[in-house]
Tab-separated table of C-alpha atoms and ligand atoms in Angstrom:
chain	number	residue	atom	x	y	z
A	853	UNK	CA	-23.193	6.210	14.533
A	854	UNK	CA	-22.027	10.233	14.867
A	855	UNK	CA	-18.581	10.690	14.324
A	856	UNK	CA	-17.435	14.324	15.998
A	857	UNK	CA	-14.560	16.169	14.930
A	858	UNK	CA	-13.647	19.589	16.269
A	859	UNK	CA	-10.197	19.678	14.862
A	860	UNK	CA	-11.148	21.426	11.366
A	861	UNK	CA	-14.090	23.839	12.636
A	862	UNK	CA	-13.328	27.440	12.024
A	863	UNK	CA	-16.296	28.416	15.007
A	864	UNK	CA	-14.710	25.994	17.392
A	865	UNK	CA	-17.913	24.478	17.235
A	866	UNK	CA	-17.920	20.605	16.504
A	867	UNK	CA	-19.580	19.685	13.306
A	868	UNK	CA	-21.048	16.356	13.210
A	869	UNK	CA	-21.096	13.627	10.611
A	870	UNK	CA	-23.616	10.984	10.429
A	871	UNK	CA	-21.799	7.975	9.462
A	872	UNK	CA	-24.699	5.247	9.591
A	873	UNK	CA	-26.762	8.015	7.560
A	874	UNK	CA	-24.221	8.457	4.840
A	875	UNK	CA	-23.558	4.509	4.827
A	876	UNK	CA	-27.040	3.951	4.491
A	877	UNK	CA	-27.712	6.253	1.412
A	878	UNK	CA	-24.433	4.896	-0.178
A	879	UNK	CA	-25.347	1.522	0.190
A	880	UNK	CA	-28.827	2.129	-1.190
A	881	UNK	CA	-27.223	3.790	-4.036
A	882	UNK	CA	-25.140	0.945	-4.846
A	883	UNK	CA	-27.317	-1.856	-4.270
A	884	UNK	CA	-29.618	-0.191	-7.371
A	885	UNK	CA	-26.149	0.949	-9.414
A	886	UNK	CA	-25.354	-3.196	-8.744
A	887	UNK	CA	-29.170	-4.730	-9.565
A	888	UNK	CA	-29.378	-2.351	-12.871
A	889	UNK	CA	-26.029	-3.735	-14.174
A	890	UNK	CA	-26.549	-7.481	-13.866
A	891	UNK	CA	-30.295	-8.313	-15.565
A	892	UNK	CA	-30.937	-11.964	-15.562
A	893	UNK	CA	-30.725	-13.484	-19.355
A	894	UNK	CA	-29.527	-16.589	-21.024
A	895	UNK	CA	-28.291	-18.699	-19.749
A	896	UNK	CA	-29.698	-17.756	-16.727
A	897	UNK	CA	-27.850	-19.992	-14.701
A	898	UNK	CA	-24.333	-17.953	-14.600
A	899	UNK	CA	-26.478	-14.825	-13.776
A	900	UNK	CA	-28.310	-16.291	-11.395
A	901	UNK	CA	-24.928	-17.040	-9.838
A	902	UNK	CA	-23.522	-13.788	-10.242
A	903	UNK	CA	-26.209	-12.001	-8.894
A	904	UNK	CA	-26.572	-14.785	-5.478
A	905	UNK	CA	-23.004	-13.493	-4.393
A	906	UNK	CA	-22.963	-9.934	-5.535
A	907	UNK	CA	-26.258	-8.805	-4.401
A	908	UNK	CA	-25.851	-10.865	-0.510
A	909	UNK	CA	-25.308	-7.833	1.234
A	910	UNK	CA	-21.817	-6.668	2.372
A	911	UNK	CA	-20.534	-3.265	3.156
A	912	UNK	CA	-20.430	-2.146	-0.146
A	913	UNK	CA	-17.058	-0.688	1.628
A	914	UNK	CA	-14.928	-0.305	-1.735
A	915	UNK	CA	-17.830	0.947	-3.779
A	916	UNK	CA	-18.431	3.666	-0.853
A	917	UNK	CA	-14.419	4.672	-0.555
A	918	UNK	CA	-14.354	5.331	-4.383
A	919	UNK	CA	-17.877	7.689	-4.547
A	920	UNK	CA	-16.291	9.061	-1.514
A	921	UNK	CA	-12.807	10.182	-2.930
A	922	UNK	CA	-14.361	11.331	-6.288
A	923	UNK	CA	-16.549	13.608	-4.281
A	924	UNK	CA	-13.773	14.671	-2.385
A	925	UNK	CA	-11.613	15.421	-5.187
A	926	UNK	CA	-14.386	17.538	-7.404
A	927	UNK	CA	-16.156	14.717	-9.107
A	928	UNK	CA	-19.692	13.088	-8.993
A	929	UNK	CA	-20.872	10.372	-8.029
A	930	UNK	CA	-22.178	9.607	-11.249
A	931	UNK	CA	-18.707	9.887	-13.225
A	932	UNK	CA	-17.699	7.156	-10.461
A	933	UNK	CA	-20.554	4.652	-10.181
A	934	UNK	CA	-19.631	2.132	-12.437
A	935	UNK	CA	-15.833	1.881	-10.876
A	936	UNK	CA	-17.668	1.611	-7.869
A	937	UNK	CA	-19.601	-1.185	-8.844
A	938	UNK	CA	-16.884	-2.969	-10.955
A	939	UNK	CA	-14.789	-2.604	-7.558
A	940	UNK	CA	-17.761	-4.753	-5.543
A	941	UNK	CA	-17.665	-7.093	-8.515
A	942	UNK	CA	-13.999	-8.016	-8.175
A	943	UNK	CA	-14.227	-8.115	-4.687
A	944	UNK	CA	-17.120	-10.596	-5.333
A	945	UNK	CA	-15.480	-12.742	-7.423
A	946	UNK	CA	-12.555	-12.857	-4.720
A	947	UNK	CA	-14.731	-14.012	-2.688
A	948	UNK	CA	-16.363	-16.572	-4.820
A	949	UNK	CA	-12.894	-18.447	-5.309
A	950	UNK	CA	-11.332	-17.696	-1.561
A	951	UNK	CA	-14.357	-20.083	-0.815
A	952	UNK	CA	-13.993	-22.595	-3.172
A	953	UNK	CA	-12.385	-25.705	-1.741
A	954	UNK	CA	-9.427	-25.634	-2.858
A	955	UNK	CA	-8.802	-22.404	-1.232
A	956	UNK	CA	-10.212	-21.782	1.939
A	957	UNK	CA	-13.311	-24.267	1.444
A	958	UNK	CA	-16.133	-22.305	3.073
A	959	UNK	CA	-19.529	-22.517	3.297
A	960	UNK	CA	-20.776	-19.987	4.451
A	961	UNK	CA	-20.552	-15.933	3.008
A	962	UNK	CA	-22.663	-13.170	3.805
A	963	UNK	CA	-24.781	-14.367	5.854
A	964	UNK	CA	-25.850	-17.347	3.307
A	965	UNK	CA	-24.453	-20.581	1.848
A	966	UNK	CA	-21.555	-19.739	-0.468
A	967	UNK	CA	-21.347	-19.682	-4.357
A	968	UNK	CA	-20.142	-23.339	-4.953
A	969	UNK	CA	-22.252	-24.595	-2.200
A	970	UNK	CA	-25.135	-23.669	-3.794
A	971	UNK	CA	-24.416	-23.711	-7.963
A	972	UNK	CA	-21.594	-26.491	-7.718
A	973	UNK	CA	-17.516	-25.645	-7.870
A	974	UNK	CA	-17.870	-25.161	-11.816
A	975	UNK	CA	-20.875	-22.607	-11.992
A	976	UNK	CA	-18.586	-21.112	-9.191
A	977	UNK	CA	-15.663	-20.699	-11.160
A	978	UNK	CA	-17.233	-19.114	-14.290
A	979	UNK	CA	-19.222	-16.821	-11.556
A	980	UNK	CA	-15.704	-15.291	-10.571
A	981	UNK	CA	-14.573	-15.026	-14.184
A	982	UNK	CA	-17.880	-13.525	-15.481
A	983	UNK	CA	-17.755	-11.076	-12.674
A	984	UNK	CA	-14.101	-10.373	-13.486
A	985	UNK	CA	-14.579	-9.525	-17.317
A	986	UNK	CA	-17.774	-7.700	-16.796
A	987	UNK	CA	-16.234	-5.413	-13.795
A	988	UNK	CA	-13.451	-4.278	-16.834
A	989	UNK	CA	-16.441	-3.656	-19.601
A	990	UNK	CA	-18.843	-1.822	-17.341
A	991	UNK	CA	-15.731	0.440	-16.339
A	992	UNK	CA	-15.448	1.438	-19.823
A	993	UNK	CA	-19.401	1.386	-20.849
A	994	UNK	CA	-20.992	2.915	-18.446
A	995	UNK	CA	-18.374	6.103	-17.192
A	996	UNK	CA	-19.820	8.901	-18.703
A	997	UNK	CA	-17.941	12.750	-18.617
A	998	UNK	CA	-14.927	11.403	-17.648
A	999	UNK	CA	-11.704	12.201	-20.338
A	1000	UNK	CA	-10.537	8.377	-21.786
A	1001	UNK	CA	-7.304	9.085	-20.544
A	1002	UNK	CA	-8.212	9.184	-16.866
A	1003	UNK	CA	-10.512	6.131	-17.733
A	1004	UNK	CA	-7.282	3.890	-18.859
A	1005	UNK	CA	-5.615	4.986	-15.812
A	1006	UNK	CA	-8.461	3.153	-13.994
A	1007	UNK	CA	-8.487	0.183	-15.645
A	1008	UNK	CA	-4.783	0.091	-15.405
A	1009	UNK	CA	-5.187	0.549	-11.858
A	1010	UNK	CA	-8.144	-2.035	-11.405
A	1011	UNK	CA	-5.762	-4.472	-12.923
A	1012	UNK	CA	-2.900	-4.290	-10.979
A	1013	UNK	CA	-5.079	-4.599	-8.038
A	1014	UNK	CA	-6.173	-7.430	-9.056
A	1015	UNK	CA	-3.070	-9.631	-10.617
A	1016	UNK	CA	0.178	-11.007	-8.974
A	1017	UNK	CA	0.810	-7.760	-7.858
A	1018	UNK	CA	-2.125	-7.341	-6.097
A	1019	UNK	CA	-5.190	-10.142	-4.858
A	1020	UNK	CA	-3.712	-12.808	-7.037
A	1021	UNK	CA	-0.001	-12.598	-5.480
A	1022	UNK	CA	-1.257	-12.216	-1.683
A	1023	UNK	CA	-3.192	-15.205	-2.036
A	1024	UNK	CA	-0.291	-17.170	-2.907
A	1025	UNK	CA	1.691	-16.215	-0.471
A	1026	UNK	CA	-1.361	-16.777	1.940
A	1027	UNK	CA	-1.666	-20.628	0.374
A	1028	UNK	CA	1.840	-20.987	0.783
A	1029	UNK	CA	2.231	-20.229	4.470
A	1030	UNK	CA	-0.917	-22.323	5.729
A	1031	UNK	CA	-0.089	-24.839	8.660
A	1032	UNK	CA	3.402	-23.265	8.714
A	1033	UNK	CA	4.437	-21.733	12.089
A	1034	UNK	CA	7.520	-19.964	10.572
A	1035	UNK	CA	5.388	-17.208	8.921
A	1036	UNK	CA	7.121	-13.752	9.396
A	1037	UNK	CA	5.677	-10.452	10.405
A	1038	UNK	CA	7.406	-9.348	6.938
A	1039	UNK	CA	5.350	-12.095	5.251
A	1040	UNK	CA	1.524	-11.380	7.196
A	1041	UNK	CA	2.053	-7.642	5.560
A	1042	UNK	CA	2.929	-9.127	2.163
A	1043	UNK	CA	-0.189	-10.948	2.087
A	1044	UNK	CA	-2.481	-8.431	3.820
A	1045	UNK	CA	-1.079	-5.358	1.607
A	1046	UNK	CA	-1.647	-7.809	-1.330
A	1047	UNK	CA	-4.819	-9.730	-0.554
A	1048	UNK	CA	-6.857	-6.631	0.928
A	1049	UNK	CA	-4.950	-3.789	0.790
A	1050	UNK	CA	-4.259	-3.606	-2.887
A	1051	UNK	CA	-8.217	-3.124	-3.891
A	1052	UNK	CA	-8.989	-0.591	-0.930
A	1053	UNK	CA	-5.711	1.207	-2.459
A	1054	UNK	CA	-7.655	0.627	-5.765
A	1055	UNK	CA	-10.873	1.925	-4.701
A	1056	UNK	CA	-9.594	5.393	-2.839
A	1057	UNK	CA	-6.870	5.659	-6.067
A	1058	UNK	CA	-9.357	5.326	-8.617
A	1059	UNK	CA	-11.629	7.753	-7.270
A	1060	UNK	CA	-9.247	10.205	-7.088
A	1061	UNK	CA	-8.103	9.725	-10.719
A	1062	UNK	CA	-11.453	9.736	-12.150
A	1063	UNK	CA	-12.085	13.222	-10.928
A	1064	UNK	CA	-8.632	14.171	-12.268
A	1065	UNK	CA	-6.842	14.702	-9.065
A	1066	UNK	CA	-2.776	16.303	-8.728
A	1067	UNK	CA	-0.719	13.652	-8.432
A	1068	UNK	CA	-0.079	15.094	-4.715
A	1069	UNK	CA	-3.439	14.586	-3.423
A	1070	UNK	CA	-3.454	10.967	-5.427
A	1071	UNK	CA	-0.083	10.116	-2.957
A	1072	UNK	CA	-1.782	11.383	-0.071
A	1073	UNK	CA	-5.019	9.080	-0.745
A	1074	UNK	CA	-2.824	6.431	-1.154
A	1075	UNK	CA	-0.880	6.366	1.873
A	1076	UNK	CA	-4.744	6.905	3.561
A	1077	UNK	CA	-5.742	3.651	2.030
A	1078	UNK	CA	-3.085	1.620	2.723
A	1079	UNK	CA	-2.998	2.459	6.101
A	1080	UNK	CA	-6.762	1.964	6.752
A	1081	UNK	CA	-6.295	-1.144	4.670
A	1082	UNK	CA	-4.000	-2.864	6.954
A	1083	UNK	CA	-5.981	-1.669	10.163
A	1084	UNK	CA	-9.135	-3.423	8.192
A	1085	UNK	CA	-6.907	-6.845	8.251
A	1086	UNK	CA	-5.700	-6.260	11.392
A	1087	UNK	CA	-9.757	-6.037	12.696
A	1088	UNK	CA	-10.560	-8.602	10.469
A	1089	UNK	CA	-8.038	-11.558	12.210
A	1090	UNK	CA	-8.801	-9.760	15.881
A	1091	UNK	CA	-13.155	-10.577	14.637
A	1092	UNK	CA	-12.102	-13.963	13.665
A	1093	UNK	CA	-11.224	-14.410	16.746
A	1094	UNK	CA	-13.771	-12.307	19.013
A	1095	UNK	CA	-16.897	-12.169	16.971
A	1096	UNK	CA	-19.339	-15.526	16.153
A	1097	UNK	CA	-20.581	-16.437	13.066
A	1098	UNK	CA	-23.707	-14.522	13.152
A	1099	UNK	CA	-21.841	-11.190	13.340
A	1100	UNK	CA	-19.529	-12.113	10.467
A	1101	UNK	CA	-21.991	-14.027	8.116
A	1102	UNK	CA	-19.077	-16.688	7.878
A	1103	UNK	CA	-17.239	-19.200	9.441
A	1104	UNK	CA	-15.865	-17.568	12.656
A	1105	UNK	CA	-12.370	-19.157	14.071
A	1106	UNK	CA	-11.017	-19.921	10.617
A	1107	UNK	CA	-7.634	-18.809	11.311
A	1108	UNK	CA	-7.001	-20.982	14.488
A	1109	UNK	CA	-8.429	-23.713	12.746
A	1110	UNK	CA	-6.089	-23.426	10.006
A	1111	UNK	CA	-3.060	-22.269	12.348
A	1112	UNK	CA	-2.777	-19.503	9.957
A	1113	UNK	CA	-0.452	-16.949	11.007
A	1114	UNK	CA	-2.211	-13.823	11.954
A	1115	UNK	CA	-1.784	-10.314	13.463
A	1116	UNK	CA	-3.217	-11.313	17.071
A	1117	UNK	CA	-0.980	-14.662	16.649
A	1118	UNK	CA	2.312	-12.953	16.063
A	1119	UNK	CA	1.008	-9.606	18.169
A	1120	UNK	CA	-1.535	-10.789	20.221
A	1121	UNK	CA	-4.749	-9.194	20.674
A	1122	UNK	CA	-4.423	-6.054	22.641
A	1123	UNK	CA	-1.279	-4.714	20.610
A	1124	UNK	CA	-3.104	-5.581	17.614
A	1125	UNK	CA	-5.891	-3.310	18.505
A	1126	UNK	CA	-3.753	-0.538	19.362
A	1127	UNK	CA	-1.476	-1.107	16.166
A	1128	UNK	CA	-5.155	-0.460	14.187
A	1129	UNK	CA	-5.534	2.364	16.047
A	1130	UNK	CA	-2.297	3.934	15.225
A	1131	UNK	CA	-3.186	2.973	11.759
A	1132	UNK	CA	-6.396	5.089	11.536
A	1133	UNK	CA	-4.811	7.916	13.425
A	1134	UNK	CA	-2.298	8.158	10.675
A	1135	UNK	CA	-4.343	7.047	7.886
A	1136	UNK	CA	-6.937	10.546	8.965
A	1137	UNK	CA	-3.511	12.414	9.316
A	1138	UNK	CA	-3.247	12.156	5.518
A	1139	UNK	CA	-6.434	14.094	5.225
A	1140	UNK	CA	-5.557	17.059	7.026
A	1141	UNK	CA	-5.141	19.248	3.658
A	1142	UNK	CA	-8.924	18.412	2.428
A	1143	UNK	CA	-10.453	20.195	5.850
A	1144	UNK	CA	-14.010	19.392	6.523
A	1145	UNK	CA	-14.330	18.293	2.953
A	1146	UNK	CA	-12.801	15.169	3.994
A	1147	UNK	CA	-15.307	13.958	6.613
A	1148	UNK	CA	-16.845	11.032	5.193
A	1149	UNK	CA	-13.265	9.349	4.485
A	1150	UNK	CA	-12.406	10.673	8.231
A	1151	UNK	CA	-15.475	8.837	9.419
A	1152	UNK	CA	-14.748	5.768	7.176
A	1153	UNK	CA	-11.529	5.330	8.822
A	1154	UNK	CA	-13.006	5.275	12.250
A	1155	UNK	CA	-15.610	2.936	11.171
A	1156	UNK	CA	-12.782	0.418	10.252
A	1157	UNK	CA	-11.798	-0.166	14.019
A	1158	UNK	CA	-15.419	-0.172	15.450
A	1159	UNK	CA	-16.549	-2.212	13.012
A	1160	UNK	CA	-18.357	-5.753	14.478
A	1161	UNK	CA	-18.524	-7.711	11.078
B	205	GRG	C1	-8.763	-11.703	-8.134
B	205	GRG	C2	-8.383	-13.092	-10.215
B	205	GRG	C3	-8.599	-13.028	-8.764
B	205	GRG	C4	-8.648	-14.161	-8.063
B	205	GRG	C5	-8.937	-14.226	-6.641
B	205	GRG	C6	-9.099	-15.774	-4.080
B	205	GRG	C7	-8.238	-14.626	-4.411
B	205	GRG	C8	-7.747	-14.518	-5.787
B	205	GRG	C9	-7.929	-13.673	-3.517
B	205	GRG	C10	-8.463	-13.647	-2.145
B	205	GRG	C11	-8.896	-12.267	-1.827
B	205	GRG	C12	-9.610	-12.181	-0.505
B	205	GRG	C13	-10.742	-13.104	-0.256
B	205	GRG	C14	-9.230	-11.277	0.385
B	205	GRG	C15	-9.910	-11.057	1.680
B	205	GRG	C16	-10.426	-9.666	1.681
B	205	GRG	C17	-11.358	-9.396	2.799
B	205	GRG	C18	-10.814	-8.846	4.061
B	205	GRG	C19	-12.666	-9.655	2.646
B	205	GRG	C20	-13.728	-9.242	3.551
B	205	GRG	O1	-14.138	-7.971	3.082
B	205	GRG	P1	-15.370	-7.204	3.697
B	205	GRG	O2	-15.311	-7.296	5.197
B	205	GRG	O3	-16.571	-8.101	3.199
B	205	GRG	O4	-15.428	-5.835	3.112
B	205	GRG	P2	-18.058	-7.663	2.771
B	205	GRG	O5	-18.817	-8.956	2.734
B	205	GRG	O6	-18.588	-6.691	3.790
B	205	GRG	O7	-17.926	-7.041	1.406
């Protein structure tokens, strides 16, 4: 995919940006940063079970957002690969227990059978856990040239992301309101803004901090993320509904099945497309001040809404 962009071109001319290119090398990057930190050793078991889910594909979205904003900022991707990679792990392991049964009992992830399917409920569990701890460690291992008080920051950050006031509490809320049909708009932004949003925030956030951004430019990279955050859910309940099961690598038609409340549901499906729109217009609006610098988060954003899976 090309994304153009004429607005920031001091010729007039529009420069391009090759998003599949750039998502390509990023992913490649990651999938190594991700194989190198997990080796298989005893008991083998758990690692094997770590390694099923983390290394089954995906986007490698929050890894990519956080190289992307250090690099914006004046970093390196090197000073931010293993927040990337701890970022993909936590996302992992939310994965791992949204599928257990007693959440949203899935059984299929990625494209493959999921965690508990495969290793049993219990391996499952201790999967999420041990990808939880290790995500915190390899934060604070593995970044090198980065001062220790920017490095707390991060996994202060990382941890609110991922508590009650972040994953933890949106999934509560989301438990809470399934098979209701009272569920409020105010409520579906709770737990989006909670349950996604919070760990994109993260991702964009700690990138920024790592490469010792003003608190200014942190703000503005905030309000990007959360807006592209809630356009991501807002795609994410429209594919539910649109795409099958081969495009998403899951269950498709989960939320209808579970009458969940979602932004088509309460919207329907052509205002929800435009709201994500709006969304990703504003979200790029944020990035005005970084010019051409800030192409790859420009084309990120667009990728969010033309996304198929
Ligand atoms: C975090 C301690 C802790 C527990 C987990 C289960 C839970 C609490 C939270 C649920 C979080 C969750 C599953 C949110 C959904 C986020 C979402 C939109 C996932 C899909 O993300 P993609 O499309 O997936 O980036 P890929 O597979 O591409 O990475």
């Amino acid at each position: 995919m090309v994304v153009t962009d004429d607005r920031h071109s001091p010729t007039g001319e529009s420069p391009t940006f090759d998003l599949s290119a750039y998502l390509n090398q990023r992913q490649a990057l990651v999938e190594a940063a991700l194989d190198r930190a997990f080796p298989v050793i005893y008991p083998e078991k758990i690692y094997e079970s770590m390694r099923y889910s983390l290394l089954a594909g995906g986007k490698r979205l929050r890894p990519i957002l956080c190289l992307a904003t250090c690099e914006l900022t004046g970093g390196t991707v090197e000073m931010a690969m293993p927040t990337a990679c701890a970022l993909e792990m936590i996302h992992t392991m939310s994965l791992i227990h949204d599928d257990l049964p007693a959440m949203d009992n899935d059984d299929y992830r990625r494209g493959r059978l999921t965690n508990h399917k495969v290793y049993g409920d219990d391996i499952a569990i201790l999967a999420g856990d041990g990808l939880l701890a290790y995500a915190f460690e390899h934060v604070v291992e593995e970044t090198k040239n980065v001062p220790a008080e920017q490095l707390l920051k991060v996994i202060a950050r990382l941890g609110r992301a991922v508590g009650a006031a972040g994953l933890v509490g949106g999934q509560v809320v989301d438990l809470e309101c399934e098979g209701r049909t009272d569920t409020t708009l105010e409520t579906l932004h709770f737990i989006h803004t909670h349950k996604t949003g919070a760990l994109l925030e993260a991702s964009v956030v700690c990138g920024g901090i790592l490469a010792g951004a003003s608190a200014a430019d942190l703000q503005r990279l905030s309000r990007y993320a959360q807006n592209i955050g809630l356009a991501f859910q807002i795609v994410d309940d429209i594919l539910d509904i649109t795409a099958t099961r081969a495009e998403l690598g899951k269950t498709a038609g989960k939320d209808l099945q579970a009458k969940k409340a979602t932004y088509p549901s309460l919207w329907g499906l052509e205002e929800s497309r435009q709201q994500a729109k709006q969304l990703v217009e504003d979200a790029k609006a944020e990035l005005a001040p970084f010019a051409e610098k800030a192409q790859p988060l420009q084309a990120l954003a667009d990728f969010i809404t033309s996304r198929t899976h």
